[in-house]
Coordinates of C-alpha atoms and ligand atoms in Angstrom, one line a residue:
X827 CA 249.7 53.4 -128.7
X828 CA 245.4 52.2 -127.5
X829 CA 244.6 49.8 -125.3
X830 CA 242.8 48.5 -127.9
X831 CA 245.6 48.2 -130.1
X832 CA 247.4 46.6 -127.2
X833 CA 244.8 44.1 -126.3
X834 CA 245.0 43.0 -130.5
X835 CA 249.1 42.6 -129.9
X836 CA 247.9 40.5 -127.2
X837 CA 245.6 38.7 -126.7
X838 CA 245.6 37.1 -123.8
X839 CA 242.4 37.8 -121.6
X840 CA 245.5 39.2 -118.3
X841 CA 248.2 41.2 -118.5
X842 CA 250.5 41.4 -115.9
X843 CA 252.7 44.6 -114.9
X844 CA 255.4 45.0 -112.2
X845 CA 254.1 48.9 -111.6
X846 CA 250.0 50.1 -112.8
X847 CA 249.7 53.6 -111.9
X848 CA 245.5 54.9 -112.3
X849 CA 245.8 58.1 -113.7
X850 CA 248.1 60.4 -115.3
X851 CA 247.8 64.1 -113.1
X852 CA 249.7 63.2 -110.7
X853 CA 250.0 60.3 -110.5
X854 CA 252.0 60.0 -114.4
X855 CA 255.5 61.5 -112.2
X856 CA 255.8 58.6 -109.8
X857 CA 257.0 57.1 -113.1
X858 CA 261.6 57.4 -113.4
X859 CA 264.2 56.3 -115.8
X860 CA 265.0 53.9 -112.0
X861 CA 261.9 52.4 -113.2
X862 CA 262.7 51.7 -116.8
X863 CA 263.3 48.3 -116.8
X864 CA 260.0 47.5 -115.3
X865 CA 256.5 46.3 -117.0
X866 CA 254.6 49.1 -116.3
X867 CA 250.9 49.8 -117.1
X868 CA 249.6 53.9 -117.3
X869 CA 245.9 54.4 -117.3
X870 CA 244.7 57.6 -118.3
X871 CA 240.7 57.6 -119.2
X872 CA 240.9 62.1 -119.5
X873 CA 243.4 64.5 -120.1
X874 CA 247.3 63.8 -119.4
X875 CA 248.4 65.5 -116.0
X876 CA 244.8 65.4 -115.2
X877 CA 243.1 68.3 -112.6
X878 CA 245.8 71.0 -111.9
X879 CA 246.7 71.1 -115.9
X880 CA 243.5 71.1 -117.8
X881 CA 240.6 72.2 -115.3
X882 CA 242.1 73.5 -112.4
X883 CA 244.5 75.2 -111.1
X884 CA 247.1 76.0 -113.7
X885 CA 244.1 77.4 -115.9
X886 CA 242.7 78.8 -113.4
X887 CA 245.1 80.9 -112.3
X888 CA 245.0 82.1 -116.5
X889 CA 242.0 83.7 -115.9
X890 CA 242.5 85.2 -112.9
X891 CA 245.7 86.8 -113.3
X892 CA 243.5 88.8 -116.3
X893 CA 240.9 89.6 -113.7
X894 CA 242.9 90.8 -111.1
X895 CA 244.1 93.1 -114.0
X896 CA 241.2 94.0 -114.9
X897 CA 239.7 95.0 -111.6
X898 CA 243.2 96.6 -109.4
X899 CA 241.9 99.0 -113.7
X900 CA 238.5 100.0 -112.7
X901 CA 239.0 102.5 -109.7
X902 CA 242.8 103.9 -109.0
X903 CA 241.3 107.1 -108.3
X904 CA 243.0 107.4 -104.8
X905 CA 246.2 107.3 -105.7
X906 CA 245.6 110.6 -108.1
X907 CA 245.2 108.0 -111.4
X908 CA 242.6 107.8 -113.9
X909 CA 242.2 103.9 -115.0
X910 CA 238.9 101.9 -116.9
X911 CA 238.3 98.7 -117.4
X912 CA 236.5 99.0 -120.6
X913 CA 236.2 94.9 -121.9
X914 CA 236.7 91.1 -121.5
X915 CA 238.1 89.3 -125.3
X916 CA 237.2 86.4 -123.5
X917 CA 237.7 83.8 -126.1
X918 CA 241.7 85.4 -126.6
X919 CA 242.1 84.9 -123.1
X920 CA 240.8 81.4 -123.1
X921 CA 242.9 80.8 -126.3
X922 CA 246.2 82.2 -124.3
X923 CA 245.4 80.3 -121.4
X924 CA 244.0 77.0 -123.6
X925 CA 246.5 78.0 -126.1
X926 CA 249.7 77.2 -123.9
X927 CA 247.9 74.1 -121.7
X928 CA 247.4 71.7 -124.6
X929 CA 249.9 71.2 -126.6
X930 CA 251.3 70.7 -122.7
X931 CA 249.1 68.2 -122.5
X932 CA 249.1 66.5 -125.5
X933 CA 253.2 66.2 -124.8
X934 CA 253.4 64.6 -122.1
X935 CA 251.2 61.3 -122.9
X936 CA 253.5 61.0 -126.1
X937 CA 256.5 61.2 -124.5
X938 CA 254.6 58.2 -122.5
X939 CA 253.3 56.2 -125.1
X940 CA 257.0 56.7 -126.6
X941 CA 258.2 54.8 -123.6
X942 CA 259.1 51.4 -124.8
X943 CA 257.9 50.1 -120.9
X944 CA 254.9 52.1 -120.7
X945 CA 252.0 50.5 -121.8
X946 CA 249.1 53.4 -121.7
X947 CA 245.8 52.2 -121.4
X948 CA 243.0 54.8 -122.6
X949 CA 240.3 54.8 -121.1
X950 CA 238.4 54.3 -117.6
X951 CA 238.8 51.4 -115.3
X952 CA 237.8 49.6 -112.2
X953 CA 238.2 46.9 -109.6
X954 CA 237.5 43.5 -110.6
X955 CA 240.2 41.6 -107.8
X956 CA 243.0 41.9 -106.0
X957 CA 245.5 43.9 -107.3
X958 CA 243.3 43.0 -110.8
X959 CA 241.2 45.9 -113.6
X960 CA 239.5 45.9 -116.2
X961 CA 240.6 48.9 -118.3
X962 CA 239.5 49.7 -122.1
X963 CA 237.6 45.4 -122.1
X964 CA 240.9 44.2 -121.1
X965 CA 241.9 42.5 -118.1
X966 CA 245.1 43.3 -116.4
X967 CA 247.0 42.6 -113.0
X968 CA 249.7 44.0 -111.5
X969 CA 252.8 43.2 -108.6
X970 CA 251.9 46.8 -107.5
X971 CA 249.3 49.1 -108.8
X972 CA 249.0 53.1 -107.2
X973 CA 245.4 54.9 -106.9
X974 CA 245.2 58.3 -108.3
X975 CA 242.3 58.7 -109.7
X976 CA 242.1 62.5 -108.9
X977 CA 238.6 64.1 -107.3
X978 CA 235.3 65.2 -108.9
X979 CA 232.4 67.6 -108.7
X980 CA 229.6 66.6 -106.7
X981 CA 226.4 68.0 -107.8
X982 CA 224.6 68.0 -104.9
X983 CA 219.8 66.4 -105.9
X984 CA 218.5 69.5 -106.3
X985 CA 215.3 68.6 -107.5
X986 CA 215.6 70.0 -111.4
X987 CA 219.1 69.6 -111.6
X988 CA 219.2 66.9 -114.4
X989 CA 216.9 68.8 -116.9
X990 CA 218.8 71.9 -116.7
X991 CA 222.6 72.7 -119.1
X992 CA 225.5 73.6 -115.6
X993 CA 228.8 73.7 -116.2
X994 CA 231.5 72.8 -113.1
X995 CA 234.4 73.4 -113.3
X996 CA 235.4 70.9 -115.7
X997 CA 234.9 73.0 -118.3
X998 CA 233.2 76.2 -118.2
X999 CA 236.9 77.5 -117.7
X1000 CA 236.5 76.9 -121.6
X1001 CA 233.2 77.9 -122.3
X1002 CA 232.7 79.2 -125.8
X1003 CA 231.3 83.4 -124.7
X1004 CA 231.6 85.0 -121.3
X1005 CA 228.2 84.9 -119.2
X1006 CA 226.0 87.8 -118.9
X1007 CA 225.1 86.7 -115.5
X1008 CA 226.9 84.0 -114.0
X1009 CA 224.9 81.7 -111.4
X1010 CA 227.5 79.5 -108.6
X1011 CA 225.6 77.4 -106.6
X1012 CA 228.7 76.6 -103.8
X1013 CA 230.3 79.4 -101.7
X1014 CA 233.9 77.3 -101.2
X1015 CA 237.2 77.6 -103.2
X1016 CA 236.3 77.6 -106.6
X1017 CA 233.3 79.8 -105.8
X1018 CA 234.8 82.1 -104.6
X1019 CA 238.3 82.0 -108.1
X1020 CA 235.5 82.0 -110.0
X1021 CA 232.7 84.2 -109.0
X1022 CA 235.6 86.4 -109.3
X1023 CA 237.3 85.4 -113.1
X1024 CA 233.8 86.8 -114.3
X1025 CA 232.8 89.2 -112.2
X1026 CA 235.7 91.6 -112.4
X1027 CA 236.5 90.6 -116.7
X1028 CA 232.3 92.2 -116.6
X1029 CA 229.6 89.1 -116.1
X1030 CA 227.1 89.7 -113.1
X1031 CA 227.6 86.7 -110.3
X1032 CA 225.2 85.3 -107.9
X1033 CA 226.1 83.3 -105.2
X1034 CA 224.4 80.8 -104.4
X1035 CA 224.9 78.8 -101.1
X1036 CA 224.2 77.5 -98.0
X1037 CA 226.1 78.4 -95.0
X1038 CA 226.1 82.1 -94.0
X1039 CA 229.6 82.0 -94.6
X1040 CA 231.6 82.7 -97.7
X1041 CA 234.8 80.2 -98.1
X1042 CA 233.2 79.1 -94.5
X1043 CA 236.3 76.2 -93.6
X1044 CA 238.6 79.4 -93.3
X1045 CA 239.3 80.9 -90.2
X1046 CA 236.2 83.5 -89.0
X1047 CA 237.5 86.0 -89.2
X1048 CA 238.2 85.6 -92.8
X1049 CA 235.6 84.2 -93.9
X1050 CA 233.2 87.0 -92.2
X1051 CA 235.1 89.5 -93.7
X1052 CA 235.9 87.9 -97.7
X1053 CA 232.0 87.6 -96.7
X1054 CA 231.6 90.5 -96.3
X1055 CA 233.4 92.8 -98.7
X1056 CA 232.3 89.4 -100.6
X1057 CA 228.5 91.6 -100.9
X1058 CA 229.7 94.8 -102.6
X1059 CA 230.7 93.2 -106.2
X1060 CA 228.6 89.4 -105.9
X1061 CA 225.0 89.6 -105.8
X1062 CA 225.5 86.6 -102.9
X1063 CA 222.4 84.4 -101.2
X1064 CA 223.5 83.3 -98.4
X1065 CA 221.7 79.8 -95.6
X1066 CA 220.0 78.8 -99.2
X1067 CA 218.1 76.2 -99.4
X1068 CA 217.2 75.4 -103.0
X1069 CA 213.5 75.0 -103.6
X1070 CA 213.9 73.8 -107.5
X1071 CA 216.5 75.3 -110.9
X1072 CA 214.9 76.3 -114.6
X1073 CA 214.6 75.6 -117.1
X1074 CA 214.6 79.6 -119.6
X1075 CA 214.3 80.6 -123.2
X1076 CA 217.8 81.7 -122.2
X1077 CA 219.1 79.9 -120.0
X1078 CA 218.9 78.9 -115.9
X1079 CA 216.5 79.7 -113.0
X1080 CA 216.6 78.9 -109.7
X1081 CA 213.6 79.6 -106.9
X1082 CA 215.3 80.1 -103.5
X1083 CA 214.6 80.9 -99.7
X1084 CA 218.0 82.1 -97.9
X1085 CA 218.5 84.9 -95.2
X1086 CA 216.8 87.0 -97.2
X1087 CA 213.6 85.7 -97.9
X1088 CA 211.8 83.3 -101.0
X1089 CA 214.4 84.7 -104.0
X1090 CA 213.8 83.6 -107.9
X1091 CA 216.6 84.5 -110.0
X1092 CA 217.4 84.3 -112.9
X1093 CA 221.2 83.4 -115.6
X1094 CA 222.4 82.6 -118.6
X1095 CA 224.6 80.2 -116.8
X1096 CA 224.5 78.2 -114.0
X1097 CA 227.3 77.4 -112.3
X1098 CA 227.5 73.7 -109.6
X1099 CA 230.9 74.1 -108.1
X1100 CA 229.1 72.1 -104.5
X1101 CA 232.1 71.0 -103.1
X1102 CA 234.7 67.7 -105.3
X1103 CA 234.0 63.9 -103.8
X1104 CA 237.4 61.2 -105.0
X1105 CA 236.5 58.3 -107.9
X1106 CA 236.8 55.8 -105.5
X1107 CA 233.2 54.6 -106.2
X1108 CA 233.8 55.0 -110.1
X1109 CA 237.3 52.9 -110.0
X1110 CA 235.3 50.2 -108.1
X1111 CA 237.7 49.7 -105.0
X1112 CA 236.0 48.3 -103.3
X1113 CA 236.3 45.1 -105.6
X1114 CA 239.9 45.5 -105.2
X1115 CA 239.9 44.1 -101.4
X1116 CA 240.8 48.4 -100.5
X1117 CA 238.9 49.7 -97.7
X1118 CA 237.5 53.5 -98.3
X1119 CA 236.3 55.4 -95.3
X1120 CA 232.2 57.1 -95.0
X1121 CA 233.4 60.5 -97.7
X1122 CA 234.5 57.3 -99.9
X1123 CA 237.9 58.4 -99.3
X1124 CA 240.3 55.3 -100.5
X1125 CA 241.8 55.2 -96.3
X1126 CA 245.6 55.3 -96.4
X1127 CA 248.2 54.6 -93.4
X1128 CA 251.6 57.7 -93.0
X1129 CA 253.0 55.3 -96.4
X1130 CA 250.3 56.1 -98.4
X1131 CA 249.7 52.1 -99.2
X1132 CA 245.6 51.1 -98.8
X1133 CA 244.3 48.0 -97.2
X1134 CA 245.0 46.5 -99.7
X1135 CA 248.1 44.0 -99.2
X1136 CA 251.4 46.2 -102.9
X1137 CA 248.6 48.5 -103.4
X1138 CA 248.8 53.0 -102.6
X1139 CA 246.6 55.6 -102.7
X1140 CA 248.0 59.2 -103.9
X1141 CA 246.2 63.2 -104.3
X1142 CA 242.9 63.4 -104.1
X1143 CA 241.4 60.2 -104.2
X1144 CA 242.4 58.8 -100.3
X1145 CA 241.4 62.9 -99.0
X1146 CA 244.1 63.8 -97.2
X1147 CA 244.3 67.4 -99.2
X1148 CA 242.7 68.3 -102.4
X1149 CA 246.1 70.7 -102.5
X1150 CA 248.0 69.7 -105.5
X1151 CA 251.0 70.7 -103.3
X1152 CA 250.3 68.1 -101.2
X1153 CA 249.6 65.7 -103.8
X1154 CA 253.0 66.2 -105.6
X1155 CA 255.2 65.4 -102.3
X1156 CA 252.2 62.2 -102.0
X1157 CA 253.3 60.8 -105.2
X1158 CA 257.3 61.7 -104.5
X1159 CA 257.0 60.3 -101.7
X1160 CA 255.3 56.5 -103.3
X1161 CA 257.2 56.5 -105.7
X1162 CA 260.4 56.2 -102.8
X1163 CA 258.2 53.7 -100.9
X1164 CA 258.0 51.4 -104.8
X1165 CA 262.1 51.2 -104.7
X1166 CA 262.5 50.9 -101.8
X1167 CA 260.0 48.9 -99.6
X1168 CA 262.3 48.9 -96.2
X1169 CA 262.9 51.9 -96.3
X1170 CA 259.8 53.7 -96.6
X1171 CA 258.6 58.1 -96.5
X1172 CA 255.8 59.1 -94.8
X1173 CA 253.1 61.2 -96.1
X1174 CA 254.6 65.0 -95.3
X1175 CA 252.9 65.8 -91.7
X1176 CA 253.5 69.4 -91.5
X1177 CA 251.1 71.8 -91.7
X1178 CA 250.0 71.7 -95.1
X1179 CA 250.0 75.5 -96.2
X1180 CA 246.6 76.2 -99.2
X1181 CA 245.8 79.4 -101.0
X1182 CA 242.4 81.1 -102.6
X1183 CA 243.1 83.4 -104.9
X1184 CA 240.4 85.1 -105.5
X1185 CA 240.2 88.7 -104.0
X1186 CA 241.6 89.7 -101.9
X1187 CA 243.3 86.6 -102.2
X1188 CA 244.1 84.4 -98.9
X1189 CA 246.5 82.2 -98.0
X1190 CA 247.3 80.1 -94.6
X1191 CA 248.4 76.8 -93.2
X1192 CA 247.6 75.3 -89.9
X1193 CA 244.8 75.8 -87.5
X1194 CA 242.2 77.8 -87.6
X1195 CA 241.2 79.2 -84.7
X1196 CA 237.8 77.2 -84.3
X1197 CA 240.2 74.7 -84.2
X1198 CA 242.9 75.5 -81.5
X1199 CA 240.0 75.9 -79.3
X1200 CA 237.9 73.1 -79.8
X1201 CA 241.7 71.3 -78.7
X1202 CA 241.8 72.7 -75.7
X1203 CA 244.4 73.5 -76.2
X1204 CA 246.1 77.0 -74.7
X1205 CA 247.0 79.7 -77.4
X1206 CA 246.8 83.5 -78.3
X1207 CA 246.0 84.8 -81.7
X1208 CA 247.3 88.3 -82.6
X1209 CA 245.6 90.6 -86.0
X1210 CA 248.0 92.8 -88.2
X1211 CA 247.0 95.4 -91.0
X1212 CA 247.7 95.5 -94.1
X1213 CA 247.4 98.8 -93.5
X1214 CA 249.1 99.6 -90.2
X1215 CA 253.4 99.1 -93.0
X1216 CA 254.4 100.9 -94.9
X1217 CA 253.7 99.5 -97.9
X1218 CA 249.7 99.3 -96.5
X1219 CA 249.5 103.4 -97.0
X1220 CA 251.8 102.8 -100.1
X1221 CA 248.5 101.2 -101.7
X1222 CA 246.7 102.5 -98.8
X1223 CA 244.6 98.6 -98.5
X1224 CA 241.6 98.5 -95.3
X1225 CA 241.2 95.5 -96.0
X1226 CA 244.3 92.9 -96.1
X1227 CA 245.1 91.5 -92.0
X1228 CA 247.3 89.0 -90.7
X1229 CA 246.5 87.2 -88.6
X1230 CA 248.8 84.3 -86.4
X1231 CA 247.6 81.3 -83.4
X1232 CA 250.4 80.5 -81.5
X1233 CA 251.2 78.7 -79.3
X1234 CA 252.5 79.8 -75.8
X1235 CA 254.5 76.9 -74.3
X1236 CA 255.7 76.9 -77.1
X1237 CA 256.4 80.3 -79.0
X1238 CA 255.3 78.6 -81.7
X1239 CA 253.1 80.2 -85.1
X1240 CA 250.1 77.3 -85.1
X1241 CA 248.3 78.9 -87.8
X1242 CA 248.6 81.8 -90.4
X1243 CA 245.9 83.4 -91.9
X1244 CA 246.6 86.0 -94.1
X1245 CA 243.8 88.2 -96.7
X1246 CA 245.3 90.6 -98.7
X1247 CA 247.3 91.9 -101.9
X1248 CA 249.8 88.7 -102.9
X1249 CA 248.4 86.4 -100.0
X1250 CA 249.7 83.4 -101.3
X1251 CA 253.0 84.8 -100.7
X1252 CA 253.7 86.2 -97.9
X1253 CA 251.8 83.7 -96.6
X1254 CA 255.3 81.4 -97.3
X1255 CA 257.8 83.3 -95.4
X1256 CA 255.4 81.5 -91.8
X1257 CA 255.6 78.6 -93.3
X1258 CA 258.9 78.4 -94.3
X1259 CA 259.1 79.4 -90.3
X1260 CA 256.6 76.8 -88.6
X1261 CA 258.5 73.9 -91.0
X1262 CA 261.8 74.9 -90.1
X1263 CA 260.7 74.6 -87.0
X1264 CA 261.4 77.4 -85.3
X1265 CA 259.3 79.6 -82.4
X1266 CA 258.0 83.1 -83.9
X1267 CA 260.4 85.0 -81.3
X1268 CA 262.9 83.3 -84.1
X1269 CA 260.9 84.2 -87.7
X1270 CA 260.9 87.5 -85.9
X1271 CA 264.2 88.5 -84.5
X1272 CA 266.3 85.7 -86.7
X1273 CA 267.2 87.4 -90.0
X1274 CA 266.1 90.8 -91.5
X1275 CA 263.6 92.3 -93.5
X1276 CA 263.2 94.4 -96.0
X1277 CA 262.0 98.1 -95.7
X1278 CA 259.4 98.6 -96.3
X1279 CA 258.3 95.6 -98.3
X1280 CA 255.1 93.8 -97.6
X1281 CA 256.8 91.3 -96.7
X1282 CA 256.8 93.5 -93.0
X1283 CA 254.1 93.4 -92.6
X1284 CA 254.6 89.1 -91.2
X1285 CA 257.2 90.7 -89.9
X1286 CA 254.7 93.2 -86.8
X1287 CA 252.3 90.9 -86.6
X1288 CA 254.9 88.4 -85.6
X1289 CA 256.4 90.5 -83.5
X1290 CA 253.6 91.2 -82.0
X1291 CA 252.5 87.6 -81.3
X1292 CA 255.9 87.7 -79.7
X1293 CA 254.6 90.8 -76.8
X1294 CA 251.5 88.4 -76.9
X1295 CA 253.4 85.3 -75.8
X1296 CA 255.5 87.4 -73.0
X1297 CA 251.7 89.2 -71.1
X1298 CA 250.1 85.7 -71.3
X1299 CA 248.3 85.4 -68.5
X1300 CA 248.2 81.0 -67.3
X1301 CA 245.8 80.0 -66.2
X1302 CA 246.0 78.7 -62.9
Ligands
LIG1837 C1 238.7 74.7 -110.4 C2 240.7 73.9 -109.9 C3 241.3 74.3 -108.6 C4 242.2 74.9 -108.6 N1 242.7 75.1 -107.9 C5 244.0 74.2 -107.5 C6 245.1 75.4 -106.6 O1 245.4 76.6 -106.8 N2 246.4 74.8 -106.2 C7 245.7 73.7 -105.4 O2 247.3 73.7 -104.2 N3 245.7 72.6 -105.7 C8 243.5 73.3 -107.1 N4 243.1 72.5 -107.1 C9 243.1 71.0 -106.6 C10 243.5 70.5 -107.5 O3 244.0 70.7 -108.9 C11 244.2 68.9 -106.6 O4 244.5 68.5 -105.9 C12 245.0 68.0 -108.1 O5 245.1 68.1 -109.2 C13 245.1 66.8 -107.7 O6 245.7 65.7 -108.5 P1 245.8 63.9 -108.3 O7 246.1 64.0 -108.8 O8 245.7 63.5 -107.2 O9 244.2 63.9 -109.0 P2 243.5 64.6 -110.9 O10 244.7 65.6 -111.2 O11 242.6 64.3 -111.2 O12 244.4 63.2 -112.1 C14 243.9 61.6 -111.8 C15 243.8 61.4 -113.5 O13 243.0 60.0 -112.5 C16 241.8 60.0 -113.7 N5 241.4 58.7 -113.7 C17 240.3 59.2 -113.0 N6 239.9 57.6 -112.7 C18 240.6 57.7 -114.1 C19 239.4 56.0 -114.6 N7 238.1 55.2 -113.7 N8 240.3 56.0 -115.0 C20 241.3 56.0 -115.4 N9 241.9 57.5 -115.3 C21 241.1 58.2 -113.9 C22 241.1 61.1 -114.3 O14 241.1 61.8 -115.1 C23 242.7 62.1 -114.5 O15 243.3 62.7 -114.5 C24 242.4 72.8 -107.7 C25 240.7 72.5 -108.1 C26 239.8 72.2 -109.2 C27 239.1 71.8 -109.7

């Protein structure tokens, strides 16, 4: 049922709900069977499932998997076998991804429409007062409001950008034809993941980054090593100032000044991947009495409450993380808190793990060395190469490593940064120990590690960290 239909059936200028949810990404999972007696408004201006399902985590990883296969096929001579990458059928790849995803999004939408206690508003909403919103020409109020409206691509104010065609991650995953030469503005996780996809599948890729290193938020050992490796497969323009962007007969051009001096780069497709900003401005949260920080993130306390009583915020819009697994956890906490106002659950404040599914993969949790240093706390670091473990020999790995940062007072791991094959999975071994409160000694020796699995890299790194603790010299 559309909001126009709802407005026609309920001509009163304002409707009151027990619960209003803005955003059917992570917000969609707030609704549970315990709320069957509640009147609920679900507001979604786009596709059900939000960013992760439709234009984020899932389709990007479904594209990365064939990209990984293509990359692996290119050079296997070191193992004594000959393989070749012959090309990619991009339309077939896109069809595989969205042929699976689109029906799931539509199924979620139809399910919400089918619930008798839920009104679905498929329009953009904005606040007009405390717990009061305007959506599709209708004013609605809620006893409780959950803001789960996410974030969107940030478009930098580059001269000429308004006059050229460009993609963001929202659109490029469904692009009709594979670019011949893709120019990416930005050097973060979206730039390096999608750069990997298109380069592995045969496009030329130029990455234009303001900073001198890609993935600058990572531990510097990771970002520096990754950037060195990336230079072998991407055309990199680092330390860049973009003078202007212009349209060409076949696509776009950029005049830049970078570490290597002035350059002009022309390609057929431009992807802007320069970070993401919260949707709080479009939602006009200030009109709802909801505080934001200087970056526009909705400010929440440890329980997810905003400055406006009865209004909660979860996921990307509160700026705590831009990670789906953390948004899911916040949705679970908000759901509990809505149902149990006298027994509030806190948002998870354990170190959040993350991964970058580029090549090589990156998996990390906890503090970076630069953060440990800035905090002034005592710490020790060790690094262990994948190539020092038996499975690393099997892989002839020369680039992967596991860096651990430990607190010698507590003998715990406070940061783990892995780069290499399946780093996103290997890091989970460390997340588990850290979240369960184990020391490095317990993590290393309190279990039997399978030989000669790649997980031995983590075991050996932990043993090295234990040695480093033992030989740590305390400042006099
Ligand atoms: C390319 C890409 C790859 C990613 N990969 C990963 C990954 O591998 N792992 C990971 O953990 N995270 C990843 N992320 C991040 C992850 O997608 C987000 O952290 C997560 O989806 C945030 O969920 P959310 O519910 O906060 O917001 P969203 O899922 O964005 O949901 C917000 C919803 O609100 C709707 N909305 C917004 N404003 C309004 C309004 N005014 N009125 C009505 N509706 C509105 C939007 O249409 C949207 O559907 C990726 C993101 C991108 C872009």
